[in-house]
CSV table of C-alpha atoms and ligand atoms in Angstrom, one decimal:
chain,number,residue,atom,x,y,z
A,26,UNK,CA,-0.1,0.0,0.2
A,27,UNK,CA,1.2,3.8,-0.5
A,28,UNK,CA,0.5,6.7,1.5
A,29,UNK,CA,0.3,10.2,0.2
A,30,UNK,CA,1.7,11.9,3.1
A,31,UNK,CA,5.2,12.4,2.9
A,32,UNK,CA,7.3,12.9,5.8
A,33,UNK,CA,11.1,13.1,6.1
A,34,UNK,CA,13.3,11.9,8.2
A,35,UNK,CA,16.3,12.6,9.7
A,36,UNK,CA,18.7,10.2,11.1
A,37,UNK,CA,22.1,11.8,12.4
A,38,UNK,CA,25.8,10.0,12.8
A,39,UNK,CA,24.9,8.4,16.3
A,40,UNK,CA,21.6,7.0,15.0
A,41,UNK,CA,23.6,5.2,12.5
A,42,UNK,CA,26.7,4.1,14.0
A,43,UNK,CA,26.2,1.1,15.7
A,44,UNK,CA,24.5,-2.4,15.4
A,45,UNK,CA,22.0,-1.6,18.1
A,46,UNK,CA,21.2,1.8,17.0
A,47,UNK,CA,21.1,0.8,13.1
A,48,UNK,CA,18.5,-2.1,14.4
A,49,UNK,CA,16.1,0.9,16.1
A,50,UNK,CA,16.0,2.6,12.8
A,51,UNK,CA,15.0,-0.1,10.9
A,52,UNK,CA,12.1,-0.5,13.6
A,53,UNK,CA,11.2,3.1,13.2
A,54,UNK,CA,11.7,2.7,9.1
A,55,UNK,CA,9.5,0.1,9.1
A,56,UNK,CA,7.0,1.6,11.0
A,57,UNK,CA,6.6,5.0,9.4
A,58,UNK,CA,6.3,3.3,6.5
A,59,UNK,CA,3.4,1.7,7.5
A,60,UNK,CA,1.9,4.9,7.5
A,61,UNK,CA,3.3,7.5,5.0
A,62,UNK,CA,5.5,8.6,2.5
A,63,UNK,CA,8.9,8.3,4.5
A,64,UNK,CA,12.1,10.1,2.7
A,65,UNK,CA,14.8,9.6,4.7
A,66,UNK,CA,18.6,11.8,4.8
A,67,UNK,CA,21.4,10.1,7.0
A,68,UNK,CA,24.3,11.2,8.3
A,69,UNK,CA,28.1,9.6,7.9
A,70,UNK,CA,28.1,6.8,11.0
A,71,UNK,CA,29.5,9.0,14.1
A,72,UNK,CA,33.1,10.0,14.3
A,73,UNK,CA,33.5,8.8,10.7
A,74,UNK,CA,33.7,13.0,9.3
A,75,UNK,CA,36.1,13.8,12.1
A,76,UNK,CA,38.4,10.9,10.9
A,77,UNK,CA,37.8,12.5,7.5
A,78,UNK,CA,38.9,15.6,8.7
A,79,UNK,CA,42.6,13.7,10.0
A,80,UNK,CA,42.7,11.9,7.1
A,81,UNK,CA,42.5,15.3,4.9
A,82,UNK,CA,45.7,16.5,6.1
A,83,UNK,CA,47.5,13.0,6.9
A,84,UNK,CA,50.9,11.9,5.7
A,85,UNK,CA,50.0,8.2,6.3
A,86,UNK,CA,46.6,8.0,4.0
A,87,UNK,CA,46.2,4.5,4.6
A,88,UNK,CA,46.6,4.2,7.7
A,89,UNK,CA,43.4,6.3,8.2
A,90,UNK,CA,41.5,4.7,5.0
A,91,UNK,CA,42.2,1.1,6.3
A,92,UNK,CA,40.5,2.7,9.7
A,93,UNK,CA,37.6,3.9,7.6
A,94,UNK,CA,37.1,0.6,5.6
A,95,UNK,CA,37.7,-1.3,9.1
A,96,UNK,CA,34.7,0.6,10.5
A,97,UNK,CA,32.2,-0.4,7.8
A,98,UNK,CA,33.3,-3.5,7.1
A,99,UNK,CA,32.8,-4.7,10.6
A,100,UNK,CA,29.5,-3.3,10.9
A,101,UNK,CA,28.2,-4.6,7.7
A,102,UNK,CA,29.5,-7.9,8.9
A,103,UNK,CA,27.3,-7.7,12.4
A,104,UNK,CA,24.1,-6.6,10.0
A,105,UNK,CA,24.2,-7.9,6.6
A,106,UNK,CA,23.4,-11.3,5.4
A,107,UNK,CA,26.1,-12.5,3.6
A,108,UNK,CA,24.9,-11.6,-0.3
A,109,UNK,CA,24.1,-8.3,0.7
A,110,UNK,CA,27.2,-7.9,2.2
A,111,UNK,CA,28.8,-9.1,-0.6
A,112,UNK,CA,27.4,-6.3,-2.4
A,113,UNK,CA,27.9,-3.5,-0.1
A,114,UNK,CA,31.4,-4.7,0.1
A,115,UNK,CA,31.8,-4.1,-3.8
A,116,UNK,CA,30.5,-0.5,-2.7
A,117,UNK,CA,33.3,0.0,-0.2
A,118,UNK,CA,35.8,-1.1,-2.5
A,119,UNK,CA,34.8,1.5,-5.5
A,120,UNK,CA,34.9,4.2,-3.0
A,121,UNK,CA,37.6,4.0,-1.5
A,122,UNK,CA,39.6,3.3,-4.1
A,123,UNK,CA,38.4,7.1,-5.5
A,124,UNK,CA,39.6,8.2,-2.1
A,125,UNK,CA,42.6,7.0,-2.2
A,126,UNK,CA,43.2,8.6,-5.4
A,127,UNK,CA,41.8,11.5,-4.2
A,128,UNK,CA,44.1,11.6,-1.3
A,129,UNK,CA,47.4,11.4,-3.7
A,130,UNK,CA,46.3,14.3,-5.8
A,131,UNK,CA,46.9,17.7,-5.5
A,132,UNK,CA,44.6,19.6,-4.0
A,133,UNK,CA,42.7,21.3,-6.9
A,134,UNK,CA,40.5,23.9,-4.4
A,135,UNK,CA,37.7,20.1,-4.1
A,136,UNK,CA,39.5,18.0,-2.4
A,137,UNK,CA,38.5,18.5,0.8
A,138,UNK,CA,34.8,18.4,0.1
A,139,UNK,CA,35.5,15.0,-2.3
A,140,UNK,CA,37.2,13.7,1.0
A,141,UNK,CA,34.4,14.3,3.6
A,142,UNK,CA,31.4,13.2,1.5
A,143,UNK,CA,32.8,10.3,1.6
A,144,UNK,CA,31.0,8.7,5.1
A,145,UNK,CA,27.7,9.9,3.9
A,146,UNK,CA,28.2,7.7,0.4
A,147,UNK,CA,29.2,4.9,3.0
A,148,UNK,CA,26.2,5.6,5.5
A,149,UNK,CA,23.7,5.6,3.2
A,150,UNK,CA,23.7,2.0,1.2
A,151,UNK,CA,24.5,0.3,4.3
A,152,UNK,CA,21.5,2.1,5.7
A,153,UNK,CA,19.5,1.0,2.4
A,154,UNK,CA,20.9,-2.3,1.9
A,155,UNK,CA,19.8,-3.5,6.0
A,156,UNK,CA,16.1,-2.1,5.3
A,157,UNK,CA,15.5,-3.6,2.3
A,158,UNK,CA,16.9,-6.8,3.8
A,159,UNK,CA,14.3,-6.4,7.0
A,160,UNK,CA,11.5,-6.5,3.7
A,161,UNK,CA,11.2,-2.7,3.2
A,162,UNK,CA,12.9,-2.1,0.3
A,163,UNK,CA,15.0,1.2,0.3
A,164,UNK,CA,17.1,2.5,-2.5
A,165,UNK,CA,20.5,4.4,-1.4
A,166,UNK,CA,20.6,7.8,-3.2
A,167,UNK,CA,23.6,10.0,-4.0
A,168,UNK,CA,22.3,13.7,-3.5
A,169,UNK,CA,25.1,14.8,-5.4
A,170,UNK,CA,22.9,14.8,-8.3
A,171,UNK,CA,20.0,16.4,-6.7
A,172,UNK,CA,21.5,19.4,-4.4
A,173,UNK,CA,23.8,22.0,-6.2
A,174,UNK,CA,25.8,24.4,-4.6
A,175,UNK,CA,27.8,27.7,-6.1
A,176,UNK,CA,30.7,29.3,-3.6
A,177,UNK,CA,27.6,30.9,-1.5
A,178,UNK,CA,26.0,27.7,-0.8
A,179,UNK,CA,22.6,25.9,-1.9
A,180,UNK,CA,21.1,27.5,-4.9
A,181,UNK,CA,17.6,26.9,-3.4
A,182,UNK,CA,15.6,27.5,-6.3
A,183,UNK,CA,17.3,25.0,-8.4
A,184,UNK,CA,18.2,22.0,-6.0
A,185,UNK,CA,14.1,22.5,-5.0
A,186,UNK,CA,13.1,21.6,-9.0
A,187,UNK,CA,15.3,18.9,-9.0
A,188,UNK,CA,14.6,17.3,-5.6
A,189,UNK,CA,10.6,17.5,-7.0
A,190,UNK,CA,11.6,15.9,-10.0
A,191,UNK,CA,13.3,13.0,-8.3
A,192,UNK,CA,10.5,12.9,-6.5
A,193,UNK,CA,8.2,12.8,-8.5
A,194,UNK,CA,9.4,10.1,-11.0
A,195,UNK,CA,10.5,7.7,-7.8
A,196,UNK,CA,8.1,5.1,-7.1
A,197,UNK,CA,5.8,5.0,-4.3
A,198,UNK,CA,7.2,1.1,-3.2
A,199,UNK,CA,10.6,2.3,-2.1
A,200,UNK,CA,12.1,4.2,0.9
A,201,UNK,CA,15.2,6.5,-0.5
A,202,UNK,CA,17.8,6.5,1.7
A,203,UNK,CA,19.5,9.6,0.6
A,204,UNK,CA,23.2,11.3,2.0
A,205,UNK,CA,22.9,14.1,3.6
A,206,UNK,CA,25.6,16.7,3.5
A,207,UNK,CA,26.9,16.2,0.5
A,208,UNK,CA,26.1,18.2,-3.1
A,209,UNK,CA,27.6,19.2,-6.1
A,210,UNK,CA,28.9,22.4,-8.3
A,211,UNK,CA,27.6,22.5,-11.8
A,212,UNK,CA,30.8,21.4,-12.7
A,213,UNK,CA,29.9,18.4,-11.4
A,214,UNK,CA,32.1,18.4,-8.4
A,215,UNK,CA,31.7,17.4,-4.9
A,216,UNK,CA,30.7,19.7,-2.9
A,217,UNK,CA,29.4,19.7,1.1
A,218,UNK,CA,26.9,21.6,3.0
A,219,UNK,CA,29.0,22.5,6.1
A,220,UNK,CA,29.3,20.6,9.3
A,221,UNK,CA,26.3,19.1,10.8
A,222,UNK,CA,24.9,20.3,7.2
A,223,UNK,CA,23.1,16.7,7.4
A,224,UNK,CA,19.8,18.8,8.6
A,225,UNK,CA,20.0,21.0,6.0
A,226,UNK,CA,19.7,18.5,3.2
A,227,UNK,CA,17.1,17.2,5.3
A,228,UNK,CA,15.6,20.7,5.4
A,229,UNK,CA,15.6,20.8,1.8
A,230,UNK,CA,14.7,17.7,1.0
A,231,UNK,CA,11.2,17.9,2.8
A,232,UNK,CA,10.7,21.6,1.7
A,233,UNK,CA,11.1,20.2,-2.2
A,234,UNK,CA,9.0,16.9,-1.7
A,235,UNK,CA,6.2,18.9,0.1
A,236,UNK,CA,6.7,17.1,3.6
A,237,UNK,CA,3.3,17.2,6.3
A,238,UNK,CA,6.4,17.0,8.8
A,239,UNK,CA,10.4,16.2,9.2
A,240,UNK,CA,11.4,14.0,12.5
A,241,UNK,CA,15.1,14.9,13.0
A,242,UNK,CA,15.9,11.6,14.8
A,243,UNK,CA,19.3,12.0,17.2
A,244,UNK,CA,19.9,10.4,20.6
A,245,UNK,CA,18.3,12.9,23.0
A,246,UNK,CA,14.7,13.1,23.4
A,247,UNK,CA,14.5,16.8,22.0
A,248,UNK,CA,15.7,20.0,21.8
A,249,UNK,CA,17.1,21.9,25.8
A,250,UNK,CA,18.4,24.7,26.9
A,251,UNK,CA,21.6,23.0,27.9
A,252,UNK,CA,23.3,19.7,27.2
A,253,UNK,CA,21.3,17.5,29.2
A,254,UNK,CA,24.9,15.3,29.4
A,255,UNK,CA,27.0,17.7,30.8
A,256,UNK,CA,24.3,20.2,32.7
A,257,UNK,CA,22.5,19.1,35.3
A,258,UNK,CA,18.7,20.2,35.3
A,259,UNK,CA,18.9,21.5,31.7
A,260,UNK,CA,15.2,22.1,30.9
A,261,UNK,CA,14.2,20.6,27.9
A,262,UNK,CA,11.8,22.3,25.4
A,263,UNK,CA,8.3,20.6,25.2
A,264,UNK,CA,7.6,23.3,22.1
A,265,UNK,CA,9.7,25.6,20.3
A,266,UNK,CA,8.2,28.3,17.5
A,267,UNK,CA,9.7,27.7,14.2
A,268,UNK,CA,10.5,31.2,14.0
A,269,UNK,CA,12.4,31.4,17.3
A,270,UNK,CA,14.2,28.4,16.8
A,271,UNK,CA,15.1,29.6,13.6
A,272,UNK,CA,16.6,32.6,15.1
A,273,UNK,CA,18.4,31.1,18.1
A,274,UNK,CA,20.1,28.7,15.4
A,275,UNK,CA,20.7,31.2,13.2
A,276,UNK,CA,22.6,32.7,16.4
A,277,UNK,CA,24.2,29.5,16.7
A,278,UNK,CA,23.0,28.9,20.0
A,279,UNK,CA,21.2,25.5,18.6
A,280,UNK,CA,23.8,24.0,18.2
A,281,UNK,CA,23.4,22.8,14.2
A,282,UNK,CA,23.7,23.7,11.2
A,283,UNK,CA,22.7,28.0,10.9
A,284,UNK,CA,20.4,27.3,7.8
A,285,UNK,CA,19.0,24.1,8.8
A,286,UNK,CA,15.5,25.5,9.5
A,287,UNK,CA,15.7,27.8,6.6
A,288,UNK,CA,13.5,25.6,3.7
A,289,UNK,CA,10.9,24.2,6.1
A,290,UNK,CA,10.9,27.7,7.9
A,291,UNK,CA,9.6,29.0,4.3
A,292,UNK,CA,7.3,26.0,3.0
A,293,UNK,CA,5.9,26.1,6.8
A,294,UNK,CA,6.4,22.5,7.5
A,295,UNK,CA,6.8,21.1,11.6
A,296,UNK,CA,10.2,19.7,12.9
A,297,UNK,CA,9.9,17.1,15.6
A,298,UNK,CA,13.7,16.6,17.1
A,299,UNK,CA,13.4,12.8,19.0
A,300,UNK,CA,15.6,10.4,20.6
A,301,UNK,CA,15.9,6.9,18.3
A,302,UNK,CA,16.7,5.9,22.3
A,303,UNK,CA,13.1,6.8,23.1
A,304,UNK,CA,11.3,6.9,20.4
A,305,UNK,CA,8.2,7.2,22.4
A,306,UNK,CA,9.3,10.2,24.1
A,307,UNK,CA,7.8,13.9,23.5
A,308,UNK,CA,11.0,15.3,22.3
A,309,UNK,CA,10.3,18.4,21.1
A,310,UNK,CA,7.9,19.8,19.1
A,311,UNK,CA,8.9,22.9,16.5
A,312,UNK,CA,5.6,24.4,15.0
A,313,UNK,CA,5.5,27.3,11.9
A,314,UNK,CA,3.7,30.4,13.2
A,315,UNK,CA,2.0,29.5,10.3
A,316,UNK,CA,0.7,26.2,9.9
A,317,UNK,CA,-2.9,27.2,11.0
A,318,UNK,CA,-3.0,28.8,7.3
A,319,UNK,CA,-0.9,26.2,5.8
A,320,UNK,CA,-3.6,23.7,7.6
A,321,UNK,CA,-6.7,25.7,6.4
A,322,UNK,CA,-5.1,25.9,2.4
A,323,UNK,CA,-4.6,22.6,2.5
A,324,UNK,CA,-7.6,21.4,3.6
A,325,UNK,CA,-9.5,23.7,0.9
A,326,UNK,CA,-7.7,22.5,-1.3
A,327,UNK,CA,-8.3,18.8,-0.5
A,328,UNK,CA,-11.9,19.9,-0.2
A,329,UNK,CA,-12.1,21.3,-3.5
A,330,UNK,CA,-10.6,18.0,-5.2
A,331,UNK,CA,-13.4,16.0,-3.3
A,332,UNK,CA,-15.9,17.6,-4.2
A,333,UNK,CA,-14.6,17.8,-8.4
A,334,UNK,CA,-14.0,13.9,-9.1
A,335,UNK,CA,-17.5,13.1,-6.3
A,336,UNK,CA,-20.5,14.8,-8.3
A,337,UNK,CA,-21.6,16.3,-5.7
A,338,UNK,CA,-21.4,19.4,-4.6
A,339,UNK,CA,-21.8,19.8,-0.6
A,340,UNK,CA,-20.4,17.7,1.2
A,341,UNK,CA,-22.4,16.1,4.5
A,342,UNK,CA,-20.5,15.0,7.7
A,343,UNK,CA,-22.1,11.3,6.7
A,344,UNK,CA,-19.9,11.5,3.6
A,345,UNK,CA,-16.9,12.7,4.8
A,346,UNK,CA,-16.4,9.5,7.2
A,347,UNK,CA,-17.3,7.5,4.7
A,348,UNK,CA,-14.3,8.6,2.6
A,349,UNK,CA,-11.8,7.9,5.7
A,350,UNK,CA,-9.3,5.5,5.0
B,416,LIG,N1,28.6,14.0,8.9
B,416,LIG,C1,28.5,15.6,8.4
B,416,LIG,C2,29.3,15.9,9.8
B,416,LIG,O1,29.5,15.2,10.7
B,416,LIG,C3,26.9,15.9,8.0
B,416,LIG,C4,26.1,15.6,9.5
B,416,LIG,O2,26.3,15.2,10.2
B,416,LIG,O3,25.6,16.4,9.4
B,416,LIG,O4,29.4,17.0,10.1
B,417,LIG,MG1,28.0,13.8,12.0
């Protein structure tokens, strides 16, 4: 069965960094796929982007590359069956060859981005293979072909168009697992959106696919006034206005990519910050001030569509009940 409600689910590095967390992610995506059309955005496995940063200025790249390969191979050995592992190992091999070449070439101005992007290119196929193995047909999507950047950052209009065209051609029976953080410039060079950029990717995708909601899954159950792991008594926000969250975040108060909320704010999309360790928790709901207006517009549009597709011009309560799924 397919659903028309589209949700963007973003999983950070800690959510995809171990076999246990991948099992939780699989359960969450399976549950969501039963009631909506999920578009999943993933970060690199926890710690991998930092490792790649060391690779950009390492004198001994082979050591770091081996460490990187080992991390992904070991995780795939724990979670994938032999057939899927074989395919994934080939993916790793291809990516490592490209990475090795990159490391040995002189810097042409694109070297760092090409190296840092590797983490997401490795994580998305792993998550997609695991989900498919667990019965949720999934496909890894390389966002470099969808997210266009220039020297100022993301080219928003073109990116939105590319993502929405891609999404309208995508089978509704497949859950896309999209690489966060990465894009490309008009010449096809790999680019990155800046540290923590997967949240920005998720927001761009949410806007372009017209998501009803964006769930930002992490390992903390919501947004707090301070880091709850460090500050005792830090208070949790149950609700936030998206307008407030956006300005606090732009002032670097939330520790997320500073542009992360802009696309969802413009598209009036609620964000839910949730924990994969405690999915039954409330998390923090971040609601756009203009959400009631969007709901009104959407429901009017749906009613008009309903009126048009049924010959009746007035809809009684009984009729509305009948059309419930
Ligand atoms: N992996 C990238 C980083 O650590 C992007 C992200 O996780 O949002 O910055
Ligand atoms: Mg990360």
